[in-house]
Coordinates of N, CA and C and ligand atoms in Angstrom, one line a residue:
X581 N -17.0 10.9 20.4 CA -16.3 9.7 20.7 C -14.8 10.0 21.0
X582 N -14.7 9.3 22.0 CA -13.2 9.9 21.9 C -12.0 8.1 22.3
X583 N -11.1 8.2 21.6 CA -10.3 7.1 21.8 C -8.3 7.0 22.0
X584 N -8.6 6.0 23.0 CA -7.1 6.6 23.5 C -5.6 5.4 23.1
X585 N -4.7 6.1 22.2 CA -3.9 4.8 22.3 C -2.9 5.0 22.9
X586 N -1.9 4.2 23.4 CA -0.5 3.9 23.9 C 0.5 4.0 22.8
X587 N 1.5 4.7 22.8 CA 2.7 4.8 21.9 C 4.0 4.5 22.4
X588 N 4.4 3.1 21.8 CA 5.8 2.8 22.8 C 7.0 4.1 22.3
X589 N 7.1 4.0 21.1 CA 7.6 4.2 20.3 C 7.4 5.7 19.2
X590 N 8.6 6.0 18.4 CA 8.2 6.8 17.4 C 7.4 6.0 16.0
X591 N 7.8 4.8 15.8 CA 7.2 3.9 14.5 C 5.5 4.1 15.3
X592 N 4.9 3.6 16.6 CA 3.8 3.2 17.2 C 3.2 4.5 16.4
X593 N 3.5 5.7 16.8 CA 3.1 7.0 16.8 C 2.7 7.0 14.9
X594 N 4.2 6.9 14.3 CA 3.9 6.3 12.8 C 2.7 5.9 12.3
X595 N 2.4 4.8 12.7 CA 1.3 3.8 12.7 C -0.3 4.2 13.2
X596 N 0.2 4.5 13.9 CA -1.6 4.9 14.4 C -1.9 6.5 13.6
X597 N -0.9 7.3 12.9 CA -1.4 8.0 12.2 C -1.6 7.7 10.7
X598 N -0.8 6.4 10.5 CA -0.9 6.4 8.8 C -2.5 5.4 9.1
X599 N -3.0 4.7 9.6 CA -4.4 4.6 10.4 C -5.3 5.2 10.2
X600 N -5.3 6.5 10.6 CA -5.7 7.5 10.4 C -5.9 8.1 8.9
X601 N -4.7 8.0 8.4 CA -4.8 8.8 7.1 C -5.3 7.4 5.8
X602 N -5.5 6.1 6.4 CA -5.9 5.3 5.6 C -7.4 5.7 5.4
X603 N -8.5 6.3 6.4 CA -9.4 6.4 6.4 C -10.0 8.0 5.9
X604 N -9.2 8.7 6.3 CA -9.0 9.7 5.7 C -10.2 10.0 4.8
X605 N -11.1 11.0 5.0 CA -12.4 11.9 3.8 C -11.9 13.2 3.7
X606 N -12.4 13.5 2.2 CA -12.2 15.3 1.6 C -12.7 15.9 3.0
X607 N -12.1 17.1 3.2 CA -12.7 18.3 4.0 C -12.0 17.6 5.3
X608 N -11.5 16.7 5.9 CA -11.2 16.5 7.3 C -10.5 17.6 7.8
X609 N -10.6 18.1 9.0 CA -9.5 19.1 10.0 C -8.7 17.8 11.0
X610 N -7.9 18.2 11.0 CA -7.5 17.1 12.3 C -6.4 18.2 12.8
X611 N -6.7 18.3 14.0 CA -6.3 18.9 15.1 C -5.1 18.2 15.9
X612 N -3.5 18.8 16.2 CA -2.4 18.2 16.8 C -1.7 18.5 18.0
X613 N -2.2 18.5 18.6 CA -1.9 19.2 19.5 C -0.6 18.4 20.7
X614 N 0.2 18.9 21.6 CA 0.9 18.3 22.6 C 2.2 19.0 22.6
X615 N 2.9 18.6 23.4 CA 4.2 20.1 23.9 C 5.4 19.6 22.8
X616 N 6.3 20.3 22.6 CA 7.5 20.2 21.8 C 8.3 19.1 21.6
X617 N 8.0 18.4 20.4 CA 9.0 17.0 20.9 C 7.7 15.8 21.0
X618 N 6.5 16.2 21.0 CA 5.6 15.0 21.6 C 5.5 14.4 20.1
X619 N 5.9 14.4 18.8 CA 5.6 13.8 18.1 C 4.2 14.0 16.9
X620 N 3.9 15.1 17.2 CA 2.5 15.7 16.1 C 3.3 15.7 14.8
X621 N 4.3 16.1 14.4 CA 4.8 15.6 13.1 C 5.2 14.1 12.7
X622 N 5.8 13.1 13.8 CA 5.8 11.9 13.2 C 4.7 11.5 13.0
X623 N 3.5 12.0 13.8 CA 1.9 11.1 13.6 C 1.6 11.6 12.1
X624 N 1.9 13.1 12.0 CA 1.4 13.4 10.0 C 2.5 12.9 8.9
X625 N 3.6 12.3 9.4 CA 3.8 11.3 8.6 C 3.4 10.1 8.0
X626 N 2.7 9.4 9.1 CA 2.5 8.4 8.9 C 1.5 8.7 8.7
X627 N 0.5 9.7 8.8 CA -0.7 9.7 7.9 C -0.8 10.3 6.3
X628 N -0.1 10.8 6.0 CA 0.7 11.2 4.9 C 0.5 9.7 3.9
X629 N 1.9 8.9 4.8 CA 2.0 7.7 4.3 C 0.3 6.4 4.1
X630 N 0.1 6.6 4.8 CA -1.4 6.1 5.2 C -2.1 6.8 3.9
X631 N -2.4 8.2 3.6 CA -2.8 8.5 2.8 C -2.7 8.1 1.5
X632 N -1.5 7.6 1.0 CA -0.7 7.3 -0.1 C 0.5 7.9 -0.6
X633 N 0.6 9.1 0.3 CA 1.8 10.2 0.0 C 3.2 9.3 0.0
X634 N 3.9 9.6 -1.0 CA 5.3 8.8 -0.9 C 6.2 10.7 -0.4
X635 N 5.6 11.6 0.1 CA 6.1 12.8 0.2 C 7.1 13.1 1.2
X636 N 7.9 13.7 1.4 CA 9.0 14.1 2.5 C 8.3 14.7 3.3
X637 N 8.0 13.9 4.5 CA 6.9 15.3 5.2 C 8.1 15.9 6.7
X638 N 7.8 17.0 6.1 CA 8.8 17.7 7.2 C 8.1 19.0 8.0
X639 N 8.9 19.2 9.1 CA 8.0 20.2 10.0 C 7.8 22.0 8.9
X640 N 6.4 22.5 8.7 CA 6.3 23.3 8.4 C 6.8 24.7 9.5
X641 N 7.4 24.9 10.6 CA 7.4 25.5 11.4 C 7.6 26.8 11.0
X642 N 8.8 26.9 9.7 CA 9.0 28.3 9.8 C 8.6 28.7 8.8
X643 N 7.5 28.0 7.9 CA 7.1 28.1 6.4 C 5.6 28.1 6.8
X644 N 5.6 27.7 8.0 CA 3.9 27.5 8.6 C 2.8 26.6 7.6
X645 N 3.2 26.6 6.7 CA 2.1 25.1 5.5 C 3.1 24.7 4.5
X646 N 2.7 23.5 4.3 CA 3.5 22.2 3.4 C 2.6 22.0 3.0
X647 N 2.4 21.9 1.3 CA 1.2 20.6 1.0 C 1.7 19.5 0.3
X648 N 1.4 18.6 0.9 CA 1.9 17.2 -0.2 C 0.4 16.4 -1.0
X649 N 0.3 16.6 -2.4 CA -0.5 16.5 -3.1 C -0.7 14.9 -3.9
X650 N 0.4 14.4 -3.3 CA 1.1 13.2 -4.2 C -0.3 11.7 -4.0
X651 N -1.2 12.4 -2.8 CA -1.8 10.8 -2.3 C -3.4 11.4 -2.7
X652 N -4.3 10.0 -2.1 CA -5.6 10.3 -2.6 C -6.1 11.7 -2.4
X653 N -5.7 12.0 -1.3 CA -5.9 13.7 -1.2 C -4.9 14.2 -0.9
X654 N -5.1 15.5 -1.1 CA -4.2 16.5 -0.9 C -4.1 16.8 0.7
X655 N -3.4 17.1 1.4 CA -2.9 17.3 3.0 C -1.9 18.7 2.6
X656 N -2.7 19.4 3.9 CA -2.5 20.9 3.8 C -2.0 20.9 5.5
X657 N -0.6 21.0 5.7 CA 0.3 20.4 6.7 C 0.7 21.9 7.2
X658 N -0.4 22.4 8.3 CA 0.4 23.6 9.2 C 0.9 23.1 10.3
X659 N 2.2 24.3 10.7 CA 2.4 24.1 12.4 C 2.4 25.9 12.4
X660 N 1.3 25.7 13.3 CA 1.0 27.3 13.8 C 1.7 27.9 15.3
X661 N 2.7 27.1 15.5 CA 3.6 27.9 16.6 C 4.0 29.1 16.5
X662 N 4.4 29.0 15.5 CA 5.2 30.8 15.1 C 4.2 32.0 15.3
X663 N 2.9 31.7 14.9 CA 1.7 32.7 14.6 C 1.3 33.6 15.8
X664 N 1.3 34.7 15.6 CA 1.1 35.8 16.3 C -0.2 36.3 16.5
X665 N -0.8 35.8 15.7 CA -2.4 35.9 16.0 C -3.3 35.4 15.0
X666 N -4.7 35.2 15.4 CA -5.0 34.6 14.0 C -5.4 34.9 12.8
X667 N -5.3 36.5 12.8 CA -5.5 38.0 11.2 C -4.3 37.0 10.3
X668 N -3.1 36.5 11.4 CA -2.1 36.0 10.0 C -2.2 35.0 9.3
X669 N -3.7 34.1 10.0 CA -3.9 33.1 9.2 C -5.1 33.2 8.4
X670 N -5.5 34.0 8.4 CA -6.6 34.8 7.5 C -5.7 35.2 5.9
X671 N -4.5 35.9 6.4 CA -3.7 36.5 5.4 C -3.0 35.8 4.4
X672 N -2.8 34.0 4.6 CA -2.5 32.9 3.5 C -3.3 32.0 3.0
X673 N -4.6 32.7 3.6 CA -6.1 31.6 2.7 C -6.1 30.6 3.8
X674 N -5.9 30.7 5.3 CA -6.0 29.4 5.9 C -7.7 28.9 5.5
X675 N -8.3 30.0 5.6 CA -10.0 29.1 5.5 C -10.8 28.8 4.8
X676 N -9.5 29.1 3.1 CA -9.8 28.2 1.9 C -9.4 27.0 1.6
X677 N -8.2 27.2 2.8 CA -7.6 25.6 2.5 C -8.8 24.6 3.8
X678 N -9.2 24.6 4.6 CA -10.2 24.0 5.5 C -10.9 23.7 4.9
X679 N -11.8 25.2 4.2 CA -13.3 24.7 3.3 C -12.5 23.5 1.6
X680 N -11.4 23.3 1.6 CA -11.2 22.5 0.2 C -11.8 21.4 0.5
X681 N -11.2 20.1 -0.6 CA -11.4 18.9 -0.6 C -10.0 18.3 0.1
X682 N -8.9 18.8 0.4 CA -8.3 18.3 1.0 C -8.0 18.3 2.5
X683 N -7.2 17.2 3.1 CA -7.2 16.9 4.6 C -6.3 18.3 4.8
X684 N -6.9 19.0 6.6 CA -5.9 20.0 6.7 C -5.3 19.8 8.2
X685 N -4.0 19.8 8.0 CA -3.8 19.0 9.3 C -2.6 20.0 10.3
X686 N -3.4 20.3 11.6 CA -3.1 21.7 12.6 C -1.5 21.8 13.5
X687 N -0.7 21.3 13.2 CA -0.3 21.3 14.5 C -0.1 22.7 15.4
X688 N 0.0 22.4 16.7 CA -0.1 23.8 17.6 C -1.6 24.6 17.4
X689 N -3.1 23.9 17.4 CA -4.0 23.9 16.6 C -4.4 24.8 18.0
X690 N -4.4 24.6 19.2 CA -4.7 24.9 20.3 C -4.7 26.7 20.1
X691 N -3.4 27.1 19.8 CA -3.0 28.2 19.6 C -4.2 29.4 18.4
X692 N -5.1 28.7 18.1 CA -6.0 29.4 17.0 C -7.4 28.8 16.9
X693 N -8.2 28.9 18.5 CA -8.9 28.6 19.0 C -9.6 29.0 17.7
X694 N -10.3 29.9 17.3 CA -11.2 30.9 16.9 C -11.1 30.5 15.4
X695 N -10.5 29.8 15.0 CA -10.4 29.0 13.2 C -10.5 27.5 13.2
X696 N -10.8 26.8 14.4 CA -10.8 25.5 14.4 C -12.3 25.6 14.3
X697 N -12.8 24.2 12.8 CA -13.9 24.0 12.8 C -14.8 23.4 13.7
X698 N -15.4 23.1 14.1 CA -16.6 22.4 15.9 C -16.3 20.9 15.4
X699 N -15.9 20.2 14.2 CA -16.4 19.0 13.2 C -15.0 18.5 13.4
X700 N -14.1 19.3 13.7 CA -12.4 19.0 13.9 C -11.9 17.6 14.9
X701 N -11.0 16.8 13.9 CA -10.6 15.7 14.9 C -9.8 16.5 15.5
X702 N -9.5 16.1 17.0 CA -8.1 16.7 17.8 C -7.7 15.7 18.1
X703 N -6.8 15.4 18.1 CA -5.4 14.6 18.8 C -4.7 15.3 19.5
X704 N -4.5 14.5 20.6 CA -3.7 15.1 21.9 C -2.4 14.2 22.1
X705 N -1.1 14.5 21.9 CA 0.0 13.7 22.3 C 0.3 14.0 23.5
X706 N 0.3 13.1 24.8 CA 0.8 13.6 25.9 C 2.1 12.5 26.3
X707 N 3.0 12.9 26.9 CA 4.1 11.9 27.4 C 3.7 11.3 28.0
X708 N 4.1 9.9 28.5 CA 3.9 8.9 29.6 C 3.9 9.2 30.9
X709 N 3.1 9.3 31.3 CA 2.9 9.6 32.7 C 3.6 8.8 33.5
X710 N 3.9 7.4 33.4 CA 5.5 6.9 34.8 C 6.2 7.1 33.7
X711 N 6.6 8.3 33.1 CA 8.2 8.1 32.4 C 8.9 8.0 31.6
X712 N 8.2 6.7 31.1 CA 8.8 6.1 30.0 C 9.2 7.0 28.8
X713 N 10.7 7.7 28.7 CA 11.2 8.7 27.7 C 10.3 8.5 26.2
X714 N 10.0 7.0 25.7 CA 9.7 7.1 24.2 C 8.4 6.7 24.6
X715 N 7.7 7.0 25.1 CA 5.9 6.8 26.0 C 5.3 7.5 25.4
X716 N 4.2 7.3 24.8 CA 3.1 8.1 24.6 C 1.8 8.4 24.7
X717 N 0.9 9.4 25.1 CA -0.8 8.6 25.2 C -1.0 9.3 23.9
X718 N -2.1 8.8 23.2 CA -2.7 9.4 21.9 C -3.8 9.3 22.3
X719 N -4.6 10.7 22.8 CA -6.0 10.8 22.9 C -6.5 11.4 21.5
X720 N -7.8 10.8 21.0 CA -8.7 11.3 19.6 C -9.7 11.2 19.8
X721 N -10.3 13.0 20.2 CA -11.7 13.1 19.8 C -12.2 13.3 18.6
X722 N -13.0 12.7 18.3 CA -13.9 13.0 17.0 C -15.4 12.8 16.7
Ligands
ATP2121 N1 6.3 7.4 21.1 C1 6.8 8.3 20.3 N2 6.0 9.0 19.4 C2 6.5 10.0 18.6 N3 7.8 10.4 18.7 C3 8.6 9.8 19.6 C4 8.2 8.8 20.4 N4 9.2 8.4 21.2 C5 10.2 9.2 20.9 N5 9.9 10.0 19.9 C6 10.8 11.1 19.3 O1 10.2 12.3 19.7 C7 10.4 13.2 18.6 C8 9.1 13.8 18.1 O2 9.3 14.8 17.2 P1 8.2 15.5 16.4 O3 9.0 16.5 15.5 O4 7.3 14.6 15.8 O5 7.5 16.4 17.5 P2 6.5 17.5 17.4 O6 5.4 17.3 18.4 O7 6.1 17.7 16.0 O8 7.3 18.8 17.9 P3 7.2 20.3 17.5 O9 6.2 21.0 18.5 O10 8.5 20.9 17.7 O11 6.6 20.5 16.1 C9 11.2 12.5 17.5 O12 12.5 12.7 17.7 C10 10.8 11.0 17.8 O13 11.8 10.1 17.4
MG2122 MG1 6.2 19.3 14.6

């Protein structure tokens, strides 16, 4: 199934991920994908929030995982930009944190074809195509 929303805004983006994280089951992957700036960390905020997290969620970029434990599940928050291959995500338990009970959530997920589960939501943030600077499409297959 796959479904597409419109994001005017950074709160929109907000919103349709804490959405997401309201619905939220143990074991989810959700996949984030979209270029620099498209907003894959404001959407795991608001699923965070959605989740119940009252947590600081900030970009894991140079720490590569965050977990905020504070909500009904635990959210195991990578951004795998940095990663050089995927041996280095073998080397911090990435695919004990996947097999847990908590949500594990990808950004730059694209980049580590070969660890993404087949069962994985992906979200695609792409910019507005006429333009619009704070535009966004939110495609979600699942
Ligand atoms: N519709 C929108 N949805 C999300 N963010 C938006 C939107 N419009 C403007 N923005 C702005 O774009 C930026 C998105 O930043 P964010 O850190 O979420 O991007 P990212 O995709 O995680 O980037 P990176 O690849 O560097 O991790 C924020 O400054 C936000 O305010
Ligand atoms: Mg980010």
């Amino acid at each position: 199934m796959t479904k597409e929303f419109y994001s005017a805004s950074s709160a929109d983006t907000f919103n349709i991920g804490a959405g997401f994280g309201e619905s939220a089951t143990p074991s989810t992957v959700l996949c984030l994908d979209g270029d620099l700036g498209a907003g894959k960390t404001v959407f795991t905020k608001g699923f965070a929030k959605g989740l119940g997290s009252q947590a600081l969620v900030t970009s894991p970029t140079y720490t590569l995982m965050h977990i905020y434990d504070d909500g009904r599940l635990p959210i195991y928050h990578f951004d795998v930009y940095r990663i050089d291959d995927e041996d280095e995500m073998a080397e911090i338990g990435f695919e004990e944190y996947l097999r847990g009970d908590g949500v594990t959530i990808i950004e730059w997920a694209t980049l580590i074809p070969g660890l993404i589960p087949k069962d994985a939501i992906r979200v695609t943030i792409n910019r507005d195509p006429r333009g619009d600077a704070d535009g966004r499409v939110i495609t979600v297959e699942m």
